[in-house]
PDB file of C-alpha atoms and ligand atoms in Angstrom:
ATOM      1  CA  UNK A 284       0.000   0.000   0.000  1.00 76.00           C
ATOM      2  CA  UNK A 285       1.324   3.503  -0.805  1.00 88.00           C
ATOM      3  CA  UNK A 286       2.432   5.279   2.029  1.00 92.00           C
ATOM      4  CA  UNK A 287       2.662   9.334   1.775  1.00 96.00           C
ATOM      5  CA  UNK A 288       4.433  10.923   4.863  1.00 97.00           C
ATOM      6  CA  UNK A 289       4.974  14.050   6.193  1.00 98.00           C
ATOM      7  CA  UNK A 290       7.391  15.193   8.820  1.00 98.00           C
ATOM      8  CA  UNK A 291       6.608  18.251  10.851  1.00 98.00           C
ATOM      9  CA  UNK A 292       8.743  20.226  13.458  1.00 96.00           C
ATOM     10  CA  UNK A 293      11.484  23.092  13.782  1.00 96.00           C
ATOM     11  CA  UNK A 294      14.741  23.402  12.290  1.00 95.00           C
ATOM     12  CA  UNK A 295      16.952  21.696  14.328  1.00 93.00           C
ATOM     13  CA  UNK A 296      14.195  18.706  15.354  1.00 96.00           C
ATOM     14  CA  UNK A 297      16.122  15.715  13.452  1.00 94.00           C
ATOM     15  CA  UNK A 298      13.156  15.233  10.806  1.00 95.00           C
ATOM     16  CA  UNK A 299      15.331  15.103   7.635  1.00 93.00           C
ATOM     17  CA  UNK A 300      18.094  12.245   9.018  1.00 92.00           C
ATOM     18  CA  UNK A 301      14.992  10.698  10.297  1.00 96.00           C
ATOM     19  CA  UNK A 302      13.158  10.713   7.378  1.00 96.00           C
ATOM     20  CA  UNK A 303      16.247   9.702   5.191  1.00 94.00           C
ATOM     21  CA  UNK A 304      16.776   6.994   7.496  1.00 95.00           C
ATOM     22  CA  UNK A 305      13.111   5.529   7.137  1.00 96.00           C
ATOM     23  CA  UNK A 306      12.571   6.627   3.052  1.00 96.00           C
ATOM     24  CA  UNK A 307      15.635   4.380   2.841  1.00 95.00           C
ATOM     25  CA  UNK A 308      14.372   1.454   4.420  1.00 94.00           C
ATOM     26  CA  UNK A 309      11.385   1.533   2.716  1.00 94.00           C
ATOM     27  CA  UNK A 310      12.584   2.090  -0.410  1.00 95.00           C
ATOM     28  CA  UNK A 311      10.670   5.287  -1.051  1.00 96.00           C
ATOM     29  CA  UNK A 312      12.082   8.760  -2.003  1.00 97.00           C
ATOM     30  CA  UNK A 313      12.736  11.110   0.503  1.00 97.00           C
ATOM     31  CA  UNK A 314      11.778  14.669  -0.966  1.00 98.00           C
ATOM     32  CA  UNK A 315      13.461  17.857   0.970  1.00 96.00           C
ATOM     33  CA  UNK A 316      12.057  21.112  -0.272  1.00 97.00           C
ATOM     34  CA  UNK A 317      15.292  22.268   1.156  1.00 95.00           C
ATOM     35  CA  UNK A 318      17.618  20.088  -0.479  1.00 93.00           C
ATOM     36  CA  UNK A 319      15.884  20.526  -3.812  1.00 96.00           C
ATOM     37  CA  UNK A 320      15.961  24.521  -3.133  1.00 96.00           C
ATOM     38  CA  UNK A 321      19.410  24.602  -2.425  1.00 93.00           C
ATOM     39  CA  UNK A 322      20.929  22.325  -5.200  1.00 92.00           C
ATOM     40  CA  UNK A 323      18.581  25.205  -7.270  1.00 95.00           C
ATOM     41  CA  UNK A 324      21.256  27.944  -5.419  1.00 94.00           C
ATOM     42  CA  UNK A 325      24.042  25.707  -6.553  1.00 90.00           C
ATOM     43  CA  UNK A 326      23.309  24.888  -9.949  1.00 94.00           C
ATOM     44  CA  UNK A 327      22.521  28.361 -10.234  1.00 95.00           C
ATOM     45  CA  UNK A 328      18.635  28.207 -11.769  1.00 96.00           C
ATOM     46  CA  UNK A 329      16.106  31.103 -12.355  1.00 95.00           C
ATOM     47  CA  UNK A 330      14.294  29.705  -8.955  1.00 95.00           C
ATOM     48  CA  UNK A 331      17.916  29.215  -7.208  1.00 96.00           C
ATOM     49  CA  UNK A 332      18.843  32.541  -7.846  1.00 95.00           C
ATOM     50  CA  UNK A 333      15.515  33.938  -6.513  1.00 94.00           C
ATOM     51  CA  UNK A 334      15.623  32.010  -3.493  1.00 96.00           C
ATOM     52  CA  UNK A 335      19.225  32.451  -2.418  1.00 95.00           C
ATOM     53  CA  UNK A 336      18.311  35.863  -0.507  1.00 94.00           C
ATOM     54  CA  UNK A 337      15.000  34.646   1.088  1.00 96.00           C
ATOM     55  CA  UNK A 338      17.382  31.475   2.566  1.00 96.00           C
ATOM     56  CA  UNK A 339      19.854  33.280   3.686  1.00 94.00           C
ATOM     57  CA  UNK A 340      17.767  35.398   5.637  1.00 94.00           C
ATOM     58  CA  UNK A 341      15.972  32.113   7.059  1.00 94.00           C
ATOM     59  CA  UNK A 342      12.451  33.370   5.398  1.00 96.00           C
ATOM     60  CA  UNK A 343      10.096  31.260   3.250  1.00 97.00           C
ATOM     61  CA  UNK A 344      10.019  30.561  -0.503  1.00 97.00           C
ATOM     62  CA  UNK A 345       7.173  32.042  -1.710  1.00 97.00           C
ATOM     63  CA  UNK A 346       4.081  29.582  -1.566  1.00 98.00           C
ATOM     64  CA  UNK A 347       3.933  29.746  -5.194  1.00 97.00           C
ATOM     65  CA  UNK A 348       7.119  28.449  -6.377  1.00 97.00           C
ATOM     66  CA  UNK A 349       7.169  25.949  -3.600  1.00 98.00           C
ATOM     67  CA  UNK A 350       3.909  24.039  -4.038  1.00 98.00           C
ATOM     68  CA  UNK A 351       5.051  24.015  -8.025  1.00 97.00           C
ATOM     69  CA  UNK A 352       7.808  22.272  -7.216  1.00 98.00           C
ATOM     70  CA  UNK A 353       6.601  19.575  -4.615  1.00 98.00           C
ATOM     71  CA  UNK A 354       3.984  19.480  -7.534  1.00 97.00           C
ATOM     72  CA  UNK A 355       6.155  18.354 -10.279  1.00 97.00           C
ATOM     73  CA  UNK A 356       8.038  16.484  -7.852  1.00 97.00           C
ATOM     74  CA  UNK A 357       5.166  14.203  -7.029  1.00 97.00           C
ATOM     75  CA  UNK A 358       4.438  13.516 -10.325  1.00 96.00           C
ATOM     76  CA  UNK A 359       7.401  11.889 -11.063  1.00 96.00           C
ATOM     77  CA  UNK A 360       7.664   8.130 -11.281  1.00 96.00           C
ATOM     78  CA  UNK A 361       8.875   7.315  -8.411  1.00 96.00           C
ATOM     79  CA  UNK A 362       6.874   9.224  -5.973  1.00 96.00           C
ATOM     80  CA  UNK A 363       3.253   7.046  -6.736  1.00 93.00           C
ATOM     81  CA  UNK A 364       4.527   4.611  -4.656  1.00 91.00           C
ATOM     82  CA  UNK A 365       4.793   6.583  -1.885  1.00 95.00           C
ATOM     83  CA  UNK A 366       6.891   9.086  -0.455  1.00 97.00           C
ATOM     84  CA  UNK A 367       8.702  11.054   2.433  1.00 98.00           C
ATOM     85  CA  UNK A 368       8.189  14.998   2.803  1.00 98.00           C
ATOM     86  CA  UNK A 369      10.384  16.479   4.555  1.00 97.00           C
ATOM     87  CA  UNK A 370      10.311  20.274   5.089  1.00 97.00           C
ATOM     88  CA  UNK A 371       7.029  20.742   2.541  1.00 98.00           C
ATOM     89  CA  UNK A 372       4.436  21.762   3.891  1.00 98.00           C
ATOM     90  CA  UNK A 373       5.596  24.678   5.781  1.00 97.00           C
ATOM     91  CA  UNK A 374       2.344  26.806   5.577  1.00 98.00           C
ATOM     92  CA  UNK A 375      -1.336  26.329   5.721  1.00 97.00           C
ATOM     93  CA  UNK A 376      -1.344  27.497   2.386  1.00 98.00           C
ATOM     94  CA  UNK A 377       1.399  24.772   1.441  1.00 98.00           C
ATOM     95  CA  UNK A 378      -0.732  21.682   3.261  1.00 98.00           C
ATOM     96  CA  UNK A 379      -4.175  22.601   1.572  1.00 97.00           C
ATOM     97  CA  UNK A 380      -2.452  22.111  -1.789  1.00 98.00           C
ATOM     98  CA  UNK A 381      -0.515  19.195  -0.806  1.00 98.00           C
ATOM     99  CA  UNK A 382      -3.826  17.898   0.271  1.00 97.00           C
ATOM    100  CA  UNK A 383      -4.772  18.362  -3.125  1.00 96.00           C
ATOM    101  CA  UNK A 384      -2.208  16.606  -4.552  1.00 96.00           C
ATOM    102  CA  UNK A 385      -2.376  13.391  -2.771  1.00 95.00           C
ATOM    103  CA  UNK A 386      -6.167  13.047  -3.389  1.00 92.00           C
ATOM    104  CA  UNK A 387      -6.826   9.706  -4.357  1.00 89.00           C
ATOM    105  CA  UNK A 388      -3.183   8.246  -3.570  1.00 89.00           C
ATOM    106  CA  UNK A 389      -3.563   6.815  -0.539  1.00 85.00           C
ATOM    107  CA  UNK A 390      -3.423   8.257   2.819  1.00 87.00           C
ATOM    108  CA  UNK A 391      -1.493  10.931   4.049  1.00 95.00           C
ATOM    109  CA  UNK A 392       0.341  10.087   7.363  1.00 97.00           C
ATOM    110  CA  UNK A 393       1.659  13.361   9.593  1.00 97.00           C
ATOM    111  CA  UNK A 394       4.473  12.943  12.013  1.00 98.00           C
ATOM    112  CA  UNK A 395       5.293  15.727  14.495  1.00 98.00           C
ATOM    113  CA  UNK A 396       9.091  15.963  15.925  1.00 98.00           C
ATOM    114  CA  UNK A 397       8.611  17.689  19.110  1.00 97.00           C
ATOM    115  CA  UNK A 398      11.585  19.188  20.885  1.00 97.00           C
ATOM    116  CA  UNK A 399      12.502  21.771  23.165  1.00 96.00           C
ATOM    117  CA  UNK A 400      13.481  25.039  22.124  1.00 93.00           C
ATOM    118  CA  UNK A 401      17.098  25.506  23.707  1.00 92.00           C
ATOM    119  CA  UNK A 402      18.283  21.782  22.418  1.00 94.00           C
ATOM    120  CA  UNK A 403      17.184  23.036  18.887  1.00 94.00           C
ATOM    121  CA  UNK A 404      19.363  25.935  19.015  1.00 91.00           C
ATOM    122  CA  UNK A 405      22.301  24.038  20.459  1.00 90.00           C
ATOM    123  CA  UNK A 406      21.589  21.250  17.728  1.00 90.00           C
ATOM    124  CA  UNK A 407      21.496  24.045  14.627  1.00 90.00           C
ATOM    125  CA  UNK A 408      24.681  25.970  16.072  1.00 86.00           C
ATOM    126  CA  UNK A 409      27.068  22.933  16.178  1.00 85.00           C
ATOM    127  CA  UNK A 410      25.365  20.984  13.041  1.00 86.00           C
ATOM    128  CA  UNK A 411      27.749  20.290   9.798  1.00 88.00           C
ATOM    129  CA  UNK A 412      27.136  19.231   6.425  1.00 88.00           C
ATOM    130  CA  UNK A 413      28.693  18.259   3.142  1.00 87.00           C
ATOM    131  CA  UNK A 414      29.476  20.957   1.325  1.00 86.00           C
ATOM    132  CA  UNK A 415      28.911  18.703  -2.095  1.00 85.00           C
ATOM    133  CA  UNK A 416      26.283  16.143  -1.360  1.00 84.00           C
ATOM    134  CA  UNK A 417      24.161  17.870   1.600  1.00 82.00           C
ATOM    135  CA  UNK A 418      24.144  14.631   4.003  1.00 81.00           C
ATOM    136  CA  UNK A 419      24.209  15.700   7.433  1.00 81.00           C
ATOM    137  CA  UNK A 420      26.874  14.864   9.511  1.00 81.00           C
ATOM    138  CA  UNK A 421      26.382  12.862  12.673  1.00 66.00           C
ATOM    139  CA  UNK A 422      29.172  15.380  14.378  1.00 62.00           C
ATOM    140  CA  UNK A 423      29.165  18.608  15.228  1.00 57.00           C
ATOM    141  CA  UNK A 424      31.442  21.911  15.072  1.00 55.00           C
ATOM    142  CA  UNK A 425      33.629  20.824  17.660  1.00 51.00           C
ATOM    143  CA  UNK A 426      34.520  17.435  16.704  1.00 58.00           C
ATOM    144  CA  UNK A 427      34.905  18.069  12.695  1.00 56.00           C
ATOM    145  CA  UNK A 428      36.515  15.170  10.631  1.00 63.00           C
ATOM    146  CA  UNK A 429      39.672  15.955   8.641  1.00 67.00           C
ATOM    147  CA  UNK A 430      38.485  12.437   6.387  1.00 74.00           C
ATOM    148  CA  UNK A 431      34.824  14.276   5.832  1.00 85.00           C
ATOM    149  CA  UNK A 432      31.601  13.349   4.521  1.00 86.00           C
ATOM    150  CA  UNK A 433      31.055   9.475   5.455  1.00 83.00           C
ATOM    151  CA  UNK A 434      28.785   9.376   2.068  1.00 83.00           C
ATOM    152  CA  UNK A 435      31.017  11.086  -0.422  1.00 88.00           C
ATOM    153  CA  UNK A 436      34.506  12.432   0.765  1.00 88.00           C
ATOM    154  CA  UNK A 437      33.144  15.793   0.693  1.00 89.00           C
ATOM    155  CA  UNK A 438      34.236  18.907   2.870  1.00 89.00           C
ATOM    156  CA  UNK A 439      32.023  19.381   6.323  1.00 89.00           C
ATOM    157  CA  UNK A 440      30.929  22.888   6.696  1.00 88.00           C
ATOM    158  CA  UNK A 441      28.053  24.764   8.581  1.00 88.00           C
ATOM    159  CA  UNK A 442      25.071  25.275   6.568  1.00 86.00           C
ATOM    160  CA  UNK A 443      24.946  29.240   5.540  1.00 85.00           C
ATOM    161  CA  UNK A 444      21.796  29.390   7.304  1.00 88.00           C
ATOM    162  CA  UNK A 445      22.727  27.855  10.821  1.00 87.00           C
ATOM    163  CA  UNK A 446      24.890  30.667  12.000  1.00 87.00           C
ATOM    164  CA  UNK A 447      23.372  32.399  15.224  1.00 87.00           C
ATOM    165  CA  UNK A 448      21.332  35.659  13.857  1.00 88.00           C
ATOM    166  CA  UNK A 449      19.424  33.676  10.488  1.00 92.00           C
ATOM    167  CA  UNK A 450      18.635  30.292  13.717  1.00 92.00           C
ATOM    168  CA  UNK A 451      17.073  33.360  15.602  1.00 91.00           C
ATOM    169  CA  UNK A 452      14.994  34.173  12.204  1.00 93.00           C
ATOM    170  CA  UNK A 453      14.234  30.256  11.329  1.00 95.00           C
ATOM    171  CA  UNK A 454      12.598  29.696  14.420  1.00 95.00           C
ATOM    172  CA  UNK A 455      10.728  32.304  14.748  1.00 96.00           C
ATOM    173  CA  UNK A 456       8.974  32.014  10.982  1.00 96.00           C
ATOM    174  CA  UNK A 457       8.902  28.948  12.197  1.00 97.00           C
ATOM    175  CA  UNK A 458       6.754  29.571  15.351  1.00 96.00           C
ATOM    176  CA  UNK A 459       4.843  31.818  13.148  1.00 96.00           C
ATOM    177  CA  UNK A 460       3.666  30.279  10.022  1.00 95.00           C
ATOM    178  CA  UNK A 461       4.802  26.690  10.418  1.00 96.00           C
ATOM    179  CA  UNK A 462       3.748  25.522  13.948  1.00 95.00           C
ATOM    180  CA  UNK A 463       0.137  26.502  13.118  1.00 96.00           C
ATOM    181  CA  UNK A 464       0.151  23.529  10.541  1.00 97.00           C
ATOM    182  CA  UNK A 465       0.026  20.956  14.128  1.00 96.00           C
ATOM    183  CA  UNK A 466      -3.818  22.538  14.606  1.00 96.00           C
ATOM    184  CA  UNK A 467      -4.369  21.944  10.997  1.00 97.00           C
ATOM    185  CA  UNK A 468      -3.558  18.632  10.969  1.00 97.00           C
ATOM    186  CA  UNK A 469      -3.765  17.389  14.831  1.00 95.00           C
ATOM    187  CA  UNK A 470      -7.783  15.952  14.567  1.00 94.00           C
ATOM    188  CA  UNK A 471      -6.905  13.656  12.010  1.00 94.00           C
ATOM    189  CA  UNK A 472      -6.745   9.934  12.817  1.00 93.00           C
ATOM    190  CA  UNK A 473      -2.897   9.707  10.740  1.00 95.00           C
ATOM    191  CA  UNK A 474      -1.493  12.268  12.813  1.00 96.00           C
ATOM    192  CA  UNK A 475       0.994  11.552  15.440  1.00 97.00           C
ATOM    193  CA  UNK A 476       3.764  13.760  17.804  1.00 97.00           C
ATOM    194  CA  UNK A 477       6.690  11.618  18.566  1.00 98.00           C
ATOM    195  CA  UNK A 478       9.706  13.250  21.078  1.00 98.00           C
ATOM    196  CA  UNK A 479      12.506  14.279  19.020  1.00 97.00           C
ATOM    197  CA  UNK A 480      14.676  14.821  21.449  1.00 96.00           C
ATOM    198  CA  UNK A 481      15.626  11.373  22.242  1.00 96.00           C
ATOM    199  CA  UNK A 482      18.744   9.270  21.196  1.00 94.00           C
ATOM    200  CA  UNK A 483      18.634   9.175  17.525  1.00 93.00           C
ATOM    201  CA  UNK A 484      17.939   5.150  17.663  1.00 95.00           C
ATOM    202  CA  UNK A 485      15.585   6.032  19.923  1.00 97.00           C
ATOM    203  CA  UNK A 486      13.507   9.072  17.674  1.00 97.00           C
ATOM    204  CA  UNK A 487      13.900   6.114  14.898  1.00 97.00           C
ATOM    205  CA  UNK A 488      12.373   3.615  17.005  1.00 97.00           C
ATOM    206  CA  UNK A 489       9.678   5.612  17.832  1.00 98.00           C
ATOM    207  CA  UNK A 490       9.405   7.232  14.420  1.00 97.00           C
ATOM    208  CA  UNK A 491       8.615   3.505  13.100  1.00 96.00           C
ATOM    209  CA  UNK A 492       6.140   3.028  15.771  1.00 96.00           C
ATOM    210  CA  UNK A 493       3.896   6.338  15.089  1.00 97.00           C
ATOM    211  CA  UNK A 494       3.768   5.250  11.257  1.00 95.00           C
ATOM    212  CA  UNK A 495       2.890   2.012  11.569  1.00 92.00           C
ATOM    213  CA  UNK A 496       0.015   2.989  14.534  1.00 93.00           C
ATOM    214  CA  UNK A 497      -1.113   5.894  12.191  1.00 92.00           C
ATOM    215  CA  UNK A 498      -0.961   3.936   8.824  1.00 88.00           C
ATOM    216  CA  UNK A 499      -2.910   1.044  10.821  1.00 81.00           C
ATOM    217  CA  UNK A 500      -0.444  -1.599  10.480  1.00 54.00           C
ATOM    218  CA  UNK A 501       0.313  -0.949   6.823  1.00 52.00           C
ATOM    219  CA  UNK A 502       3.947  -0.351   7.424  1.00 48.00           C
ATOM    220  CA  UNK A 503       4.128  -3.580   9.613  1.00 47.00           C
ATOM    221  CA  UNK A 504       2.847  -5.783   6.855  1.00 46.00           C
ATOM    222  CA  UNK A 505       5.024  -4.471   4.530  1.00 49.00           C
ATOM    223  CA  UNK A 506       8.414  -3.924   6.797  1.00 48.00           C
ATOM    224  CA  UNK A 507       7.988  -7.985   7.546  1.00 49.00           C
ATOM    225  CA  UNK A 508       8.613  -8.533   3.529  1.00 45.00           C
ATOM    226  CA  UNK A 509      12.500  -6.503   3.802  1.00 44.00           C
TER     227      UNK A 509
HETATM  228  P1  LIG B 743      15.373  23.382   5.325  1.00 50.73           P
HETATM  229  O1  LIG B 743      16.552  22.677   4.769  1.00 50.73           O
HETATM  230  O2  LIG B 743      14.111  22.554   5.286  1.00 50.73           O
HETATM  231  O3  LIG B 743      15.623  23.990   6.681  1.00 50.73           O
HETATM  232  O4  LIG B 743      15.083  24.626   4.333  1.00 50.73           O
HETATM  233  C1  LIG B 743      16.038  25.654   4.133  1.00 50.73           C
HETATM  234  C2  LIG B 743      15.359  26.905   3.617  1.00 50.73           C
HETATM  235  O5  LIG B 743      14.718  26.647   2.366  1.00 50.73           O
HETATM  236  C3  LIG B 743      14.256  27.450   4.504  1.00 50.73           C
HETATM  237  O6  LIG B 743      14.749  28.263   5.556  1.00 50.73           O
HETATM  238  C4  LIG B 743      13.422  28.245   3.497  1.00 50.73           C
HETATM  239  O7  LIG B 743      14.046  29.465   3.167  1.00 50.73           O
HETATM  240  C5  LIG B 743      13.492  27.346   2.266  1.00 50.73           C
HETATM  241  N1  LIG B 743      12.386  26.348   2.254  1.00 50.73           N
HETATM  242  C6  LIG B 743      12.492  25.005   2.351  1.00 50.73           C
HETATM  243  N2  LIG B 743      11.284  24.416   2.310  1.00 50.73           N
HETATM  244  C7  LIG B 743      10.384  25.416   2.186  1.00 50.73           C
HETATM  245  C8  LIG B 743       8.957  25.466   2.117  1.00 50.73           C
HETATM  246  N3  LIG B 743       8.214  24.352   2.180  1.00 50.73           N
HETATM  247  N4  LIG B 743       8.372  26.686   1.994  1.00 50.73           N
HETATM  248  C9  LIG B 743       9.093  27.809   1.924  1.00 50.73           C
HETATM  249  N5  LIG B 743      10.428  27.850   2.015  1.00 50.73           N
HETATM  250  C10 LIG B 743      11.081  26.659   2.135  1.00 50.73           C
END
């Protein structure tokens, strides 16, 4: 059975290694607004260029340009068999359309990554990532690995967005336009709110659970075949 997920939470909550982690096992793509946006700034496209400032200053992409690209995103192949959001939606604006979008492709299962404010900001301030292949890396600032990336070789840097002032601005856009999305979602039977600030084994564990409890037992069925 298809399985369409969504990850919800701060910046800083763990969603996207968590949601790698699980797309992987299940052997369904793990879509990252964020990832997409910023191999966009990389590559250097029209929508890369546009959205360079609005990232660095830890705003939102205009609703617009975002929902076209989770749209064409979806539509691909490989996404009808299910699928892991993570970062999309961000607005109410952003989960009306993706409701729109999944109409009639099974159901739409919403976990929440709750975790305190001050471990988010200590989480975003020492966080590191490959400079050429995005991966986060498991270590932070202090402890940075001559050999880098574990994935590719590449060089570990901080993420242009995770130094002190644009964190301030992230969390607070995110208090503002993204929390609200919990309310939108929270009476539905799929949704879930799992505590993100756990162990990472532990967030997984627990991760797995809220799926399978929200997708009633779908994931279980299927996890027994891999
Ligand atoms: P992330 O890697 O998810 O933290 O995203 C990095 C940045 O990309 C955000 O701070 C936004 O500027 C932009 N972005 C990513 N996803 C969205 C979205 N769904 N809506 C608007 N902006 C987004």
């Amino acid at each position: 059975m298809v399985l369409n997920l969504i990850v919800l939470g701060a910046p800083g909550a763990g969603k996207g290694t968590q949601a790698e982690r699980f797309a992987r096992r299940r052997g369904i793509p793990k879509i990252s607004t964020g990832d997409i946006l910023r191999e966009a700034v990389h590559t250097g496209t029209e929508i890369g260029r546009r959205a360079k400032a609005v990232m660095d200053r830890g705003e939102l992409v205009s609703d617009d340009v975002i929902v076209g690209i989770v749209r064409e995103r979806l539509d691909q192949r490989d996404a009808k068999a299910g699928f892991v959001l993570d970062g999309f939606p961000r607005t109410v604006v952003q989960a009306k359309a993706l409701d729109e979008m999944v109409n009639g492709r099974g159901p739409l299962v919403v976990v929440d990554f709750a975790v305190p404010e001050a471990e988010l900001v200590r989480r975003l301030a020492s966080r590191l990532i490959c400079e050429k292949c995005g991966t986060n890396a498991d270590r932070g600032v202090d402890a940075a690995d001559p050999e880098g990336c574990k994935r590719c070789g590449g060089r570990l840097v901080q993420r242009a967005d995770d130094n002190v002032d644009v964190v301030r601005e992230r969390l607070e856009v995110y208090h503002r336009q993204s929390e609200p999305l919990v309310d939108y979602y929270r009476g539905r039977p799929t949704f879930r709110t799992i505590d993100g600030a756990q162990s990472p084994d532990r967030v997984a564990a627990d991760f797995v659970a809220a799926v399978e409890a929200a997708a009633g037992g779908l994931t279980a069925a299927e996890g027994a075949r891999h």
